[in-house]
């Protein structure tokens, strides 16, 4: 079936460096994509979203890139801080679907 | 402005029992979705409620049922609990026709 998956389960970066988390999706009908951050014991926290009519969107220290040709989504975090340590999920919403489809997540570890 | 609130935060049940989880959506939201998140996995869509009716359902058995009240709050009921039902149950609220989903912190259900 359709799925959203992540390339790496764990990403370790030095504090202050930029982080890039990648995500592949397979549902070509998806029209909305979201990145969530989830800390231990908490629910997913919205980071940034992008609709399929865009290929880039920027927020505070974060940028999401969407490549519909290869069905790839990425999250860039600038100047990574200790508070960025968490599991990051990409999620997609297909046309006509009410629910979000999540990937398994990438655990971002910040090294001092 | 209160976000999504879920109760209880933790729950332990015995196999075969029934459980009810509760969710109050974010102020201004009228749609509630429920997700199951197994340990180390991404959330899986269970179903969504709008105007007190189930709009769409994920791949979950009929043991999982729900309800939405006139004040938009919602309940998730699970009958005949199995060990495999142990998970974090997340509620997300949104406004119909608009993008953007806000998640609660979840209810940790343990079935023994």
PDB file of N, CA, C and O in Angstrom, chain B residues 54-110:
ATOM      1  N   UNK B  54     -18.526   9.503  12.133  1.00  0.00           N
ATOM      2  CA  UNK B  54     -17.236   9.009  11.672  1.00  0.00           C
ATOM      3  C   UNK B  54     -17.115   9.291  10.175  1.00  0.00           C
ATOM      4  O   UNK B  54     -17.924   8.820   9.371  1.00  0.00           O
ATOM      5  N   UNK B  55     -16.100  10.044   9.795  1.00  0.00           N
ATOM      6  CA  UNK B  55     -15.913  10.430   8.390  1.00  0.00           C
ATOM      7  C   UNK B  55     -15.104   9.387   7.613  1.00  0.00           C
ATOM      8  O   UNK B  55     -15.426   9.047   6.496  1.00  0.00           O
ATOM      9  N   UNK B  56     -14.037   8.948   8.228  1.00  0.00           N
ATOM     10  CA  UNK B  56     -13.147   8.027   7.542  1.00  0.00           C
ATOM     11  C   UNK B  56     -12.471   7.168   8.593  1.00  0.00           C
ATOM     12  O   UNK B  56     -12.284   7.599   9.734  1.00  0.00           O
ATOM     13  N   UNK B  57     -12.060   5.970   8.178  1.00  0.00           N
ATOM     14  CA  UNK B  57     -11.499   5.023   9.120  1.00  0.00           C
ATOM     15  C   UNK B  57     -10.242   4.408   8.533  1.00  0.00           C
ATOM     16  O   UNK B  57     -10.190   4.121   7.330  1.00  0.00           O
ATOM     17  N   UNK B  58      -9.247   4.229   9.353  1.00  0.00           N
ATOM     18  CA  UNK B  58      -8.040   3.539   8.937  1.00  0.00           C
ATOM     19  C   UNK B  58      -8.230   2.040   9.070  1.00  0.00           C
ATOM     20  O   UNK B  58      -9.337   1.539   9.267  1.00  0.00           O
ATOM     21  N   UNK B  59      -7.128   1.311   8.997  1.00  0.00           N
ATOM     22  CA  UNK B  59      -7.177  -0.140   9.009  1.00  0.00           C
ATOM     23  C   UNK B  59      -7.199  -0.678  10.440  1.00  0.00           C
ATOM     24  O   UNK B  59      -6.232  -1.286  10.915  1.00  0.00           O
ATOM     25  N   UNK B  60      -8.294  -0.445  11.116  1.00  0.00           N
ATOM     26  CA  UNK B  60      -8.469  -0.913  12.488  1.00  0.00           C
ATOM     27  C   UNK B  60      -9.787  -1.688  12.600  1.00  0.00           C
ATOM     28  O   UNK B  60     -10.767  -1.343  11.947  1.00  0.00           O
ATOM     29  N   UNK B  61      -9.801  -2.740  13.439  1.00  0.00           N
ATOM     30  CA  UNK B  61     -11.010  -3.566  13.560  1.00  0.00           C
ATOM     31  C   UNK B  61     -12.145  -2.820  14.261  1.00  0.00           C
ATOM     32  O   UNK B  61     -11.954  -1.760  14.853  1.00  0.00           O
ATOM     33  N   UNK B  62     -13.313  -3.448  14.208  1.00  0.00           N
ATOM     34  CA  UNK B  62     -14.504  -2.839  14.803  1.00  0.00           C
ATOM     35  C   UNK B  62     -14.424  -2.742  16.326  1.00  0.00           C
ATOM     36  O   UNK B  62     -15.281  -2.076  16.937  1.00  0.00           O
ATOM     37  N   UNK B  63     -13.444  -3.403  16.916  1.00  0.00           N
ATOM     38  CA  UNK B  63     -13.267  -3.261  18.372  1.00  0.00           C
ATOM     39  C   UNK B  63     -12.977  -1.810  18.746  1.00  0.00           C
ATOM     40  O   UNK B  63     -13.153  -1.401  19.888  1.00  0.00           O
ATOM     41  N   UNK B  64     -12.488  -1.076  17.770  1.00  0.00           N
ATOM     42  CA  UNK B  64     -12.198   0.348  17.970  1.00  0.00           C
ATOM     43  C   UNK B  64     -13.416   1.140  17.498  1.00  0.00           C
ATOM     44  O   UNK B  64     -13.826   1.032  16.334  1.00  0.00           O
ATOM     45  N   UNK B  65     -13.987   1.900  18.393  1.00  0.00           N
ATOM     46  CA  UNK B  65     -15.134   2.718  18.045  1.00  0.00           C
ATOM     47  C   UNK B  65     -14.979   4.077  18.702  1.00  0.00           C
ATOM     48  O   UNK B  65     -14.159   4.269  19.604  1.00  0.00           O
ATOM     49  N   UNK B  66     -15.790   5.013  18.254  1.00  0.00           N
ATOM     50  CA  UNK B  66     -15.653   6.354  18.796  1.00  0.00           C
ATOM     51  C   UNK B  66     -16.959   7.088  18.871  1.00  0.00           C
ATOM     52  O   UNK B  66     -18.020   6.576  18.461  1.00  0.00           O
ATOM     53  N   UNK B  67     -16.837   8.280  19.377  1.00  0.00           N
ATOM     54  CA  UNK B  67     -18.022   9.127  19.487  1.00  0.00           C
ATOM     55  C   UNK B  67     -17.558  10.573  19.544  1.00  0.00           C
ATOM     56  O   UNK B  67     -16.488  10.877  20.096  1.00  0.00           O
ATOM     57  N   UNK B  68     -18.371  11.460  18.966  1.00  0.00           N
ATOM     58  CA  UNK B  68     -18.110  12.883  19.109  1.00  0.00           C
ATOM     59  C   UNK B  68     -19.353  13.542  19.672  1.00  0.00           C
ATOM     60  O   UNK B  68     -20.481  13.235  19.252  1.00  0.00           O
ATOM     61  N   UNK B  69     -19.153  14.432  20.597  1.00  0.00           N
ATOM     62  CA  UNK B  69     -20.260  15.101  21.279  1.00  0.00           C
ATOM     63  C   UNK B  69     -20.523  16.461  20.652  1.00  0.00           C
ATOM     64  O   UNK B  69     -19.690  16.983  19.918  1.00  0.00           O
ATOM     65  N   UNK B  70     -21.691  17.061  20.967  1.00  0.00           N
ATOM     66  CA  UNK B  70     -22.020  18.369  20.375  1.00  0.00           C
ATOM     67  C   UNK B  70     -20.989  19.459  20.663  1.00  0.00           C
ATOM     68  O   UNK B  70     -20.877  20.413  19.904  1.00  0.00           O
ATOM     69  N   UNK B  71     -20.240  19.324  21.748  1.00  0.00           N
ATOM     70  CA  UNK B  71     -19.215  20.336  22.054  1.00  0.00           C
ATOM     71  C   UNK B  71     -17.882  19.999  21.383  1.00  0.00           C
ATOM     72  O   UNK B  71     -16.859  20.618  21.699  1.00  0.00           O
ATOM     73  N   UNK B  72     -17.897  19.056  20.458  1.00  0.00           N
ATOM     74  CA  UNK B  72     -16.756  18.631  19.623  1.00  0.00           C
ATOM     75  C   UNK B  72     -15.784  17.704  20.346  1.00  0.00           C
ATOM     76  O   UNK B  72     -14.890  17.153  19.688  1.00  0.00           O
ATOM     77  N   UNK B  73     -15.933  17.501  21.638  1.00  0.00           N
ATOM     78  CA  UNK B  73     -15.064  16.549  22.314  1.00  0.00           C
ATOM     79  C   UNK B  73     -15.354  15.140  21.809  1.00  0.00           C
ATOM     80  O   UNK B  73     -16.392  14.892  21.178  1.00  0.00           O
ATOM     81  N   UNK B  74     -14.437  14.242  22.090  1.00  0.00           N
ATOM     82  CA  UNK B  74     -14.551  12.912  21.502  1.00  0.00           C
ATOM     83  C   UNK B  74     -14.083  11.842  22.467  1.00  0.00           C
ATOM     84  O   UNK B  74     -13.299  12.109  23.390  1.00  0.00           O
ATOM     85  N   UNK B  75     -14.570  10.640  22.260  1.00  0.00           N
ATOM     86  CA  UNK B  75     -14.129   9.462  23.001  1.00  0.00           C
ATOM     87  C   UNK B  75     -13.690   8.384  22.030  1.00  0.00           C
ATOM     88  O   UNK B  75     -14.257   8.253  20.933  1.00  0.00           O
ATOM     89  N   UNK B  76     -12.692   7.644  22.450  1.00  0.00           N
ATOM     90  CA  UNK B  76     -12.250   6.453  21.724  1.00  0.00           C
ATOM     91  C   UNK B  76     -12.499   5.268  22.645  1.00  0.00           C
ATOM     92  O   UNK B  76     -12.063   5.274  23.793  1.00  0.00           O
ATOM     93  N   UNK B  77     -13.218   4.287  22.150  1.00  0.00           N
ATOM     94  CA  UNK B  77     -13.500   3.075  22.903  1.00  0.00           C
ATOM     95  C   UNK B  77     -12.819   1.886  22.241  1.00  0.00           C
ATOM     96  O   UNK B  77     -12.857   1.746  21.018  1.00  0.00           O
ATOM     97  N   UNK B  78     -12.209   1.065  23.063  1.00  0.00           N
ATOM     98  CA  UNK B  78     -11.616  -0.163  22.554  1.00  0.00           C
ATOM     99  C   UNK B  78     -12.164  -1.315  23.385  1.00  0.00           C
ATOM    100  O   UNK B  78     -12.025  -1.321  24.616  1.00  0.00           O
ATOM    101  N   UNK B  79     -12.776  -2.283  22.712  1.00  0.00           N
ATOM    102  CA  UNK B  79     -13.347  -3.457  23.386  1.00  0.00           C
ATOM    103  C   UNK B  79     -12.416  -4.654  23.274  1.00  0.00           C
ATOM    104  O   UNK B  79     -11.550  -4.702  22.391  1.00  0.00           O
ATOM    105  N   UNK B  80     -12.628  -5.612  24.161  1.00  0.00           N
ATOM    106  CA  UNK B  80     -11.886  -6.882  24.110  1.00  0.00           C
ATOM    107  C   UNK B  80     -10.397  -6.640  23.906  1.00  0.00           C
ATOM    108  O   UNK B  80      -9.792  -7.113  22.937  1.00  0.00           O
ATOM    109  N   UNK B  81      -9.798  -5.905  24.808  1.00  0.00           N
ATOM    110  CA  UNK B  81      -8.400  -5.484  24.683  1.00  0.00           C
ATOM    111  C   UNK B  81      -7.457  -6.660  24.493  1.00  0.00           C
ATOM    112  O   UNK B  81      -7.584  -7.718  25.135  1.00  0.00           O
ATOM    113  N   UNK B  82      -6.490  -6.437  23.603  1.00  0.00           N
ATOM    114  CA  UNK B  82      -5.419  -7.391  23.339  1.00  0.00           C
ATOM    115  C   UNK B  82      -4.095  -6.783  23.802  1.00  0.00           C
ATOM    116  O   UNK B  82      -3.970  -5.559  23.904  1.00  0.00           O
ATOM    117  N   UNK B  83      -3.120  -7.645  24.040  1.00  0.00           N
ATOM    118  CA  UNK B  83      -1.813  -7.137  24.437  1.00  0.00           C
ATOM    119  C   UNK B  83      -1.269  -6.162  23.386  1.00  0.00           C
ATOM    120  O   UNK B  83      -0.623  -5.169  23.718  1.00  0.00           O
ATOM    121  N   UNK B  84      -1.562  -6.449  22.132  1.00  0.00           N
ATOM    122  CA  UNK B  84      -1.084  -5.617  21.031  1.00  0.00           C
ATOM    123  C   UNK B  84      -1.726  -4.248  20.959  1.00  0.00           C
ATOM    124  O   UNK B  84      -1.298  -3.405  20.166  1.00  0.00           O
ATOM    125  N   UNK B  85      -2.742  -4.021  21.781  1.00  0.00           N
ATOM    126  CA  UNK B  85      -3.365  -2.693  21.815  1.00  0.00           C
ATOM    127  C   UNK B  85      -2.566  -1.728  22.685  1.00  0.00           C
ATOM    128  O   UNK B  85      -2.875  -0.535  22.738  1.00  0.00           O
ATOM    129  N   UNK B  86      -1.564  -2.226  23.364  1.00  0.00           N
ATOM    130  CA  UNK B  86      -0.710  -1.352  24.179  1.00  0.00           C
ATOM    131  C   UNK B  86      -0.010  -0.355  23.268  1.00  0.00           C
ATOM    132  O   UNK B  86       0.689  -0.744  22.320  1.00  0.00           O
ATOM    133  N   UNK B  87      -0.198   0.909  23.546  1.00  0.00           N
ATOM    134  CA  UNK B  87       0.337   1.964  22.671  1.00  0.00           C
ATOM    135  C   UNK B  87       0.027   3.317  23.276  1.00  0.00           C
ATOM    136  O   UNK B  87      -0.671   3.426  24.288  1.00  0.00           O
ATOM    137  N   UNK B  88       0.555   4.346  22.620  1.00  0.00           N
ATOM    138  CA  UNK B  88       0.190   5.726  22.930  1.00  0.00           C
ATOM    139  C   UNK B  88      -0.950   6.105  21.986  1.00  0.00           C
ATOM    140  O   UNK B  88      -0.815   5.991  20.773  1.00  0.00           O
ATOM    141  N   UNK B  89      -2.060   6.538  22.535  1.00  0.00           N
ATOM    142  CA  UNK B  89      -3.210   6.927  21.716  1.00  0.00           C
ATOM    143  C   UNK B  89      -3.269   8.451  21.677  1.00  0.00           C
ATOM    144  O   UNK B  89      -3.373   9.116  22.702  1.00  0.00           O
ATOM    145  N   UNK B  90      -3.197   8.966  20.479  1.00  0.00           N
ATOM    146  CA  UNK B  90      -3.125  10.402  20.247  1.00  0.00           C
ATOM    147  C   UNK B  90      -4.409  10.919  19.638  1.00  0.00           C
ATOM    148  O   UNK B  90      -5.010  10.270  18.777  1.00  0.00           O
ATOM    149  N   UNK B  91      -4.799  12.074  20.080  1.00  0.00           N
ATOM    150  CA  UNK B  91      -5.946  12.778  19.523  1.00  0.00           C
ATOM    151  C   UNK B  91      -5.409  14.012  18.815  1.00  0.00           C
ATOM    152  O   UNK B  91      -4.515  14.692  19.330  1.00  0.00           O
ATOM    153  N   UNK B  92      -5.931  14.293  17.646  1.00  0.00           N
ATOM    154  CA  UNK B  92      -5.557  15.492  16.904  1.00  0.00           C
ATOM    155  C   UNK B  92      -6.819  16.231  16.505  1.00  0.00           C
ATOM    156  O   UNK B  92      -7.799  15.610  16.074  1.00  0.00           O
ATOM    157  N   UNK B  93      -6.815  17.531  16.664  1.00  0.00           N
ATOM    158  CA  UNK B  93      -7.984  18.303  16.261  1.00  0.00           C
ATOM    159  C   UNK B  93      -7.628  19.224  15.093  1.00  0.00           C
ATOM    160  O   UNK B  93      -6.462  19.581  14.882  1.00  0.00           O
ATOM    161  N   UNK B  94      -8.653  19.592  14.358  1.00  0.00           N
ATOM    162  CA  UNK B  94      -8.485  20.470  13.199  1.00  0.00           C
ATOM    163  C   UNK B  94      -9.828  21.117  12.895  1.00  0.00           C
ATOM    164  O   UNK B  94     -10.838  20.808  13.528  1.00  0.00           O
ATOM    165  N   UNK B  95      -9.816  21.983  11.919  1.00  0.00           N
ATOM    166  CA  UNK B  95     -11.051  22.597  11.436  1.00  0.00           C
ATOM    167  C   UNK B  95     -11.330  22.060  10.049  1.00  0.00           C
ATOM    168  O   UNK B  95     -10.431  22.054   9.201  1.00  0.00           O
ATOM    169  N   UNK B  96     -12.546  21.621   9.821  1.00  0.00           N
ATOM    170  CA  UNK B  96     -12.880  21.011   8.545  1.00  0.00           C
ATOM    171  C   UNK B  96     -12.605  21.985   7.400  1.00  0.00           C
ATOM    172  O   UNK B  96     -12.897  23.179   7.482  1.00  0.00           O
ATOM    173  N   UNK B  97     -11.978  21.462   6.351  1.00  0.00           N
ATOM    174  CA  UNK B  97     -11.683  22.276   5.190  1.00  0.00           C
ATOM    175  C   UNK B  97     -10.404  23.074   5.296  1.00  0.00           C
ATOM    176  O   UNK B  97      -9.968  23.687   4.321  1.00  0.00           O
ATOM    177  N   UNK B  98      -9.805  23.081   6.460  1.00  0.00           N
ATOM    178  CA  UNK B  98      -8.559  23.811   6.660  1.00  0.00           C
ATOM    179  C   UNK B  98      -7.423  22.840   6.959  1.00  0.00           C
ATOM    180  O   UNK B  98      -7.653  21.769   7.502  1.00  0.00           O
ATOM    181  N   UNK B  99      -6.236  23.239   6.592  1.00  0.00           N
ATOM    182  CA  UNK B  99      -5.078  22.426   6.903  1.00  0.00           C
ATOM    183  C   UNK B  99      -4.574  22.791   8.295  1.00  0.00           C
ATOM    184  O   UNK B  99      -4.761  23.892   8.766  1.00  0.00           O
ATOM    185  N   UNK B 100      -3.903  21.875   8.900  1.00  0.00           N
ATOM    186  CA  UNK B 100      -3.361  22.133  10.231  1.00  0.00           C
ATOM    187  C   UNK B 100      -3.994  21.229  11.257  1.00  0.00           C
ATOM    188  O   UNK B 100      -5.210  21.231  11.440  1.00  0.00           O
ATOM    189  N   UNK B 101      -3.175  20.443  11.914  1.00  0.00           N
ATOM    190  CA  UNK B 101      -3.634  19.491  12.915  1.00  0.00           C
ATOM    191  C   UNK B 101      -2.839  19.728  14.196  1.00  0.00           C
ATOM    192  O   UNK B 101      -1.621  19.819  14.159  1.00  0.00           O
ATOM    193  N   UNK B 102      -3.546  19.788  15.307  1.00  0.00           N
ATOM    194  CA  UNK B 102      -2.897  19.955  16.605  1.00  0.00           C
ATOM    195  C   UNK B 102      -3.081  18.680  17.402  1.00  0.00           C
ATOM    196  O   UNK B 102      -4.214  18.216  17.572  1.00  0.00           O
ATOM    197  N   UNK B 103      -1.976  18.145  17.892  1.00  0.00           N
ATOM    198  CA  UNK B 103      -2.019  16.895  18.645  1.00  0.00           C
ATOM    199  C   UNK B 103      -1.998  17.148  20.146  1.00  0.00           C
ATOM    200  O   UNK B 103      -1.374  18.105  20.629  1.00  0.00           O
ATOM    201  N   UNK B 104      -2.655  16.246  20.869  1.00  0.00           N
ATOM    202  CA  UNK B 104      -2.537  16.221  22.305  1.00  0.00           C
ATOM    203  C   UNK B 104      -1.317  15.418  22.719  1.00  0.00           C
ATOM    204  O   UNK B 104      -0.594  14.890  21.869  1.00  0.00           O
ATOM    205  N   UNK B 105      -1.092  15.314  24.017  1.00  0.00           N
ATOM    206  CA  UNK B 105       0.067  14.581  24.528  1.00  0.00           C
ATOM    207  C   UNK B 105      -0.169  13.080  24.594  1.00  0.00           C
ATOM    208  O   UNK B 105       0.765  12.317  24.815  1.00  0.00           O
ATOM    209  N   UNK B 106      -1.418  12.669  24.416  1.00  0.00           N
ATOM    210  CA  UNK B 106      -1.696  11.247  24.316  1.00  0.00           C
ATOM    211  C   UNK B 106      -2.058  10.579  25.626  1.00  0.00           C
ATOM    212  O   UNK B 106      -1.854  11.116  26.720  1.00  0.00           O
ATOM    213  N   UNK B 107      -2.619   9.380  25.488  1.00  0.00           N
ATOM    214  CA  UNK B 107      -2.892   8.489  26.608  1.00  0.00           C
ATOM    215  C   UNK B 107      -2.062   7.236  26.402  1.00  0.00           C
ATOM    216  O   UNK B 107      -2.165   6.584  25.364  1.00  0.00           O
ATOM    217  N   UNK B 108      -1.232   6.917  27.386  1.00  0.00           N
ATOM    218  CA  UNK B 108      -0.403   5.705  27.315  1.00  0.00           C
ATOM    219  C   UNK B 108      -1.224   4.552  27.877  1.00  0.00           C
ATOM    220  O   UNK B 108      -1.499   4.513  29.069  1.00  0.00           O
ATOM    221  N   UNK B 109      -1.622   3.620  27.001  1.00  0.00           N
ATOM    222  CA  UNK B 109      -2.403   2.452  27.409  1.00  0.00           C
ATOM    223  C   UNK B 109      -1.500   1.233  27.462  1.00  0.00           C
ATOM    224  O   UNK B 109      -0.810   0.924  26.487  1.00  0.00           O
ATOM    225  N   UNK B 110      -1.515   0.568  28.589  1.00  0.00           N
ATOM    226  CA  UNK B 110      -0.780  -0.686  28.753  1.00  0.00           C
ATOM    227  C   UNK B 110      -1.784  -1.789  29.041  1.00  0.00           C
ATOM    228  O   UNK B 110      -2.585  -1.680  29.967  1.00  0.00           O
TER     229      UNK B 110
END
